Amino acid sequence: MYYFDNNATTPLDERVLEVMLPYLSTAHGNASSAHRYGRKARAAIDTAREQVAMLVNAYPAQVIFTSGGTEANNFAIKSSAAQAGHLLVGATEHASVLNAAKSLEKQGWRIDTIPVDNNGLVQFQDNLLQQDTRFISVMLANNETGVISPIKNIVETARQREIIFHTDASQAAGKIPVDFDAIGANLMTLSAHKFYGPQGIGALITDKTKVLEPLLHGGGQEKGLRSGTENIAAIVGFGKAAEIAHDEINNRVIHYQGLKQQLEAYLSSLEGIEIVAESVERLPNTTMVVVDDIKGETLLLGLDHEDIAVSSGSACYAGKTEPSHVLVAMGYSNDQAHNAVRFSLGKEQTAADVHQLFAAIKKQLDKMRSLALAVAI
Amino acid sequence: MKLPIYMDYSATTPVDPRVAEKMMQCLTMDGNFGNPASRSHEYGWNAEKVVDEARQHVAELINCDPREVIWTSGATESNNLAIKGVANFHSKKGKHIITSKTEHKAVLDTCRHLEAQGFEVTYLDPEANGLIDLKKLEAAIREDTILVSLMHVNNEIGVVTDIAAIGEMTRARKILFHVDAAQSAGKVTIDLQNMKVDLMSFSGHKIYGPKGVGALFVRRKPRVRLEAQMHGGGHERGMRSGTLATHQIAGMGEAFRIAKAEMEQENERVMALRQRLWDGLQEIEEIYVNGDFDHRVAGNLNVSFNFVEGESLIMALRELAVSSGSACTSASLEPSYVLRALGRNDELAHSSIRFSIGRFTTEQDIDHAISLIQGSVSKLRELSPLWDMYKDGIDLSTIEWTAH
Amino acid sequence: MAYSDKVLDHYENPRNVGALDSSDSSVGTGMVGAPACGDVMRLTIKVDDNGVIEDAKFKTYGCGSAIASSSLLTEWVRGKTLDEAAQIKNTEIAEELALPPVKIHCSVLAEDSIKAAIADYKKKQEVTEE
């Protein structure tokens, strides 16, 4: 089976698994316990915090571990919600950002979206701001299209007006260099399982200029900002995945770029396939296409027969078959959006794998089109 | 014998090797590493299957419908979701919540947070044995009470609450009943077909499963409604968004499966070990068991050693991994709030040790622990001016101390 | 909590544990702290005719740092005059034992105990002189 759905989740790197194993068996302390088992767990968490900080050029004290990207996004958006106001989110954000923002409406918040152009780039303008705009959230890179958001001017404006700026870097981290300090965001979301770490762990990075209201109340772990017994095995795995990503990021970018160029060159040779946001800067591992007249779901099933796993956009709409809100925001029709398929490459994949993918796509498209033709005749 | 001897099973348990094995199968490229929400390929389907199986195992241990089990990141999140979720959803009906002073911090801190938002919370005082007097609970119920939240088994003193009786009381009054069962699952029988509990929190790592995963039981009949606290892709029927961590869930499912199969035997064995420990400790003068001795889980023994200070005792017992008070507060120097709520004076609260034993504790462990404790207590009492005074027949309560 | 080697040493091998005969007019007793606060120190000193502390004993109910602070104190005050002993500062004790900030109060208590013992001794002398 060929797995081209690495933006949904990645398999665990074996080096990550190796460091996690002791914490799944013998090293089993609760990091809050004062005895030796507990202290060992605490030390392991400290190391992981340093590794995660290093990946995004932040300080360890700026890292708050959460149960994943969804929690980090919820935490970010609800962390300063006490005083209602106006909130701006990018139109193509992940559901966890959009829905967390929407949940604040009940508390009197007004939510507006920053539109995107046909290429998925946020079109931020000062006239979107209101007197009481308190929070802006724009993702670093889109999970479906891979489009990298131009956020420099948004961050500058947010700084000037003392608006809290949050960016969801779940998809960017581990695929391109991410520098929290240089980005200048107040808050940033990370998710381990998007870059070969374990599922169930993520982090919110904070510049510590704002007082955060915790999302989870309890034993006061993570300096009171995130209660709950630390998931040590996952935290240690997250740290290792971050360390590896930090070490390998340049090679990964080159590797991905090569494969992506190859894939997109292949795809361009086919009739009736459009590469979404082809001309703008995207994640080096992500290619989304819209296929004329063939439903994404149909092509997916066809590819599944060829032992190839891809997705029709976001995996997170558990069970729903609504068209991708990302493509709709970019101006695609509902029909076109239904015809989208996303290929997201992995770090272990080779030119031969990509060739295999292409051959399968071509075979399935030919088959489906000849069938369609037959029906039409 | 492996030192230090682990006697802190209430803080966390080691992962059962069978659980670790199950988790391993979900971690690598060859395994079920997929995102269970991926509906377009086998990796996703397989992961979903694993998640469903695990849900079934959890449901079997607690006798409920698998669809009533919502995955979370742990009992803390389950408690937050249950309490805030109910409070937010039913706030028009009423804004009064009843809980007790000996709940876990995840419940107490969440209630305090709700108080800041305009809810009223009654914190019941437990009796001296740690149990809640049902008459006092009944008396605390008001017209606008929407939720009662009480733990099944206390994490520090191990006492077991009669949740079946409380469930009858709350159901009759149409008040929702949430139970934090993090410490009871796998140790005490939970039968949700017959117990009128509406919401119940579970933890993976207190029952030989992994950390970072838990569950919330949300009753379907009569249907319990709550407001989601984690918004996103609409996982877990909209009640809890976030990618499901397949390996963690698989581990928790296996832990619950094993618990169901082995609970009865294990309780017998652990109970015998605890009795052995207690028999050994009873040779020491001036010790007190905290919490009702009979209504408690098999693995817990919480003892105060009079005239010995708790932290120095923990230090003397370096070869024993035990805790004084709950793990979540042990970084601070405050005496246990649970013991204080029972009316224990500060000295006895300060000198308490929680021994919690479990699946991998052996008789040798217990015997070694007894001799360590006997030696340490006698050494520290030799050092203690309070012990001298006690031996001289001086009533310490008559002395005017220079508090600093 | 991580303890320094010196704290561990005093805790494992406390020096001068015990009590001197408090009915003796050359013995001063200082008992400070409270059980409710988690530490009580009782220091007894025996003072010779030249005002030099010839012996000191302690008993302490408290954490390892409290035990170590009082144990160290007995070593330091032996052979000192009352005036010298009264000069011992808690910061010196804390520094010597490398106490973490949350344990500084233990050294404060030790300082208080020697002051209280000296005061008790002096009070006894006044009584006997009369």
mmCIF file of N, CA, C and O in Angstrom, chain A residues 26-54:
data_model
loop_
_atom_site.group_PDB
_atom_site.id
_atom_site.type_symbol
_atom_site.label_atom_id
_atom_site.label_comp_id
_atom_site.label_asym_id
_atom_site.label_seq_id
_atom_site.Cartn_x
_atom_site.Cartn_y
_atom_site.Cartn_z
ATOM 1 N N THR A 26 8.514 0.435 31.341
ATOM 2 C CA THR A 26 9.138 0.477 32.670
ATOM 3 C C THR A 26 9.120 1.848 33.330
ATOM 4 O O THR A 26 8.931 1.961 34.521
ATOM 5 N N ALA A 27 9.331 2.908 32.553
ATOM 6 C CA ALA A 27 9.399 4.243 33.148
ATOM 7 C C ALA A 27 7.993 4.814 33.205
ATOM 8 O O ALA A 27 7.515 5.383 32.256
ATOM 9 N N HIS A 28 7.353 4.607 34.334
ATOM 10 C CA HIS A 28 5.920 4.866 34.333
ATOM 11 C C HIS A 28 5.480 5.885 35.357
ATOM 12 O O HIS A 28 4.355 5.867 35.820
ATOM 13 N N GLY A 29 6.346 6.778 35.778
ATOM 14 C CA GLY A 29 5.944 7.705 36.830
ATOM 15 C C GLY A 29 4.935 8.740 36.380
ATOM 16 O O GLY A 29 4.751 8.997 35.199
ATOM 17 N N ASN A 30 4.256 9.319 37.363
ATOM 18 C CA ASN A 30 3.422 10.485 37.147
ATOM 19 C C ASN A 30 4.338 11.675 37.398
ATOM 20 O O ASN A 30 4.927 11.792 38.469
ATOM 21 N N ALA A 31 4.450 12.553 36.395
ATOM 22 C CA ALA A 31 5.443 13.626 36.470
ATOM 23 C C ALA A 31 5.217 14.569 37.647
ATOM 24 O O ALA A 31 6.088 15.340 38.005
ATOM 25 N N SER A 32 4.036 14.499 38.261
ATOM 26 C CA SER A 32 3.791 15.358 39.415
ATOM 27 C C SER A 32 4.203 14.699 40.731
ATOM 28 O O SER A 32 4.148 15.315 41.774
ATOM 29 N N SER A 33 4.588 13.433 40.686
ATOM 30 C CA SER A 33 4.960 12.750 41.917
ATOM 31 C C SER A 33 6.379 13.127 42.317
ATOM 32 O O SER A 33 7.239 13.314 41.466
ATOM 33 N N ALA A 34 6.598 13.198 43.631
ATOM 34 C CA ALA A 34 7.901 13.652 44.120
ATOM 35 C C ALA A 34 8.949 12.541 44.123
ATOM 36 O O ALA A 34 10.127 12.809 44.213
ATOM 37 N N HIS A 35 8.511 11.286 44.037
ATOM 38 C CA HIS A 35 9.497 10.207 44.129
ATOM 39 C C HIS A 35 10.263 10.039 42.815
ATOM 40 O O HIS A 35 10.030 10.732 41.850
ATOM 41 N N ARG A 36 11.195 9.085 42.846
ATOM 42 C CA ARG A 36 12.153 8.957 41.746
ATOM 43 C C ARG A 36 11.468 8.719 40.399
ATOM 44 O O ARG A 36 11.867 9.273 39.379
ATOM 45 N N TYR A 37 10.421 7.901 40.410
ATOM 46 C CA TYR A 37 9.711 7.647 39.155
ATOM 47 C C TYR A 37 9.166 8.959 38.588
ATOM 48 O O TYR A 37 9.234 9.224 37.401
ATOM 49 N N GLY A 38 8.618 9.756 39.487
ATOM 50 C CA GLY A 38 8.028 11.018 39.069
ATOM 51 C C GLY A 38 9.081 11.990 38.558
ATOM 52 O O GLY A 38 8.887 12.665 37.553
ATOM 53 N N ARG A 39 10.204 12.045 39.241
ATOM 54 C CA ARG A 39 11.246 13.000 38.841
ATOM 55 C C ARG A 39 11.825 12.651 37.482
ATOM 56 O O ARG A 39 12.153 13.517 36.682
ATOM 57 N N LYS A 40 11.933 11.358 37.208
ATOM 58 C CA LYS A 40 12.442 10.918 35.923
ATOM 59 C C LYS A 40 11.503 11.374 34.798
ATOM 60 O O LYS A 40 11.935 11.849 33.750
ATOM 61 N N ALA A 41 10.232 11.229 35.060
ATOM 62 C CA ALA A 41 9.232 11.641 34.082
ATOM 63 C C ALA A 41 9.328 13.149 33.847
ATOM 64 O O ALA A 41 9.262 13.636 32.716
ATOM 65 N N ARG A 42 9.519 13.879 34.941
ATOM 66 C CA ARG A 42 9.627 15.339 34.851
ATOM 67 C C ARG A 42 10.825 15.730 33.976
ATOM 68 O O ARG A 42 10.736 16.604 33.122
ATOM 69 N N ALA A 43 11.964 15.073 34.192
ATOM 70 C CA ALA A 43 13.170 15.397 33.433
ATOM 71 C C ALA A 43 12.965 15.121 31.943
ATOM 72 O O ALA A 43 13.398 15.888 31.080
ATOM 73 N N ALA A 44 12.267 14.025 31.646
ATOM 74 C CA ALA A 44 12.018 13.679 30.240
ATOM 75 C C ALA A 44 11.146 14.742 29.578
ATOM 76 O O ALA A 44 11.356 15.111 28.412
ATOM 77 N N ILE A 45 10.199 15.252 30.319
ATOM 78 C CA ILE A 45 9.326 16.287 29.776
ATOM 79 C C ILE A 45 10.118 17.565 29.517
ATOM 80 O O ILE A 45 9.931 18.237 28.502
ATOM 81 N N ASP A 46 11.023 17.884 30.423
ATOM 82 C CA ASP A 46 11.833 19.085 30.237
ATOM 83 C C ASP A 46 12.656 19.011 28.953
ATOM 84 O O ASP A 46 12.757 19.986 28.211
ATOM 85 N N THR A 47 13.245 17.842 28.719
ATOM 86 C CA THR A 47 14.040 17.664 27.502
ATOM 87 C C THR A 47 13.165 17.843 26.266
ATOM 88 O O THR A 47 13.537 18.547 25.318
ATOM 89 N N ALA A 48 12.003 17.228 26.283
ATOM 90 C CA ALA A 48 11.104 17.319 25.132
ATOM 91 C C ALA A 48 10.695 18.773 24.888
ATOM 92 O O ALA A 48 10.589 19.231 23.747
ATOM 93 N N ARG A 49 10.497 19.496 25.966
ATOM 94 C CA ARG A 49 10.091 20.891 25.834
ATOM 95 C C ARG A 49 11.194 21.698 25.115
ATOM 96 O O ARG A 49 10.917 22.550 24.285
ATOM 97 N N GLU A 50 12.440 21.361 25.451
ATOM 98 C CA GLU A 50 13.558 22.035 24.782
ATOM 99 C C GLU A 50 13.586 21.679 23.295
ATOM 100 O O GLU A 50 13.830 22.525 22.436
ATOM 101 N N GLN A 51 13.352 20.406 23.003
ATOM 102 C CA GLN A 51 13.414 19.961 21.606
ATOM 103 C C GLN A 51 12.321 20.630 20.773
ATOM 104 O O GLN A 51 12.565 21.061 19.641
ATOM 105 N N VAL A 52 11.135 20.720 21.332
ATOM 106 C CA VAL A 52 10.035 21.343 20.604
ATOM 107 C C VAL A 52 10.329 22.834 20.407
ATOM 108 O O VAL A 52 10.124 23.396 19.329
ATOM 109 N N ALA A 53 10.838 23.456 21.463
ATOM 110 C CA ALA A 53 11.159 24.886 21.373
ATOM 111 C C ALA A 53 12.186 25.115 20.273
ATOM 112 O O ALA A 53 12.068 26.050 19.471
ATOM 113 N N MET A 54 13.181 24.249 20.234
ATOM 114 C CA MET A 54 14.255 24.370 19.246
ATOM 115 C C MET A 54 13.706 24.319 17.817
ATOM 116 O O MET A 54 14.131 25.085 16.953
#
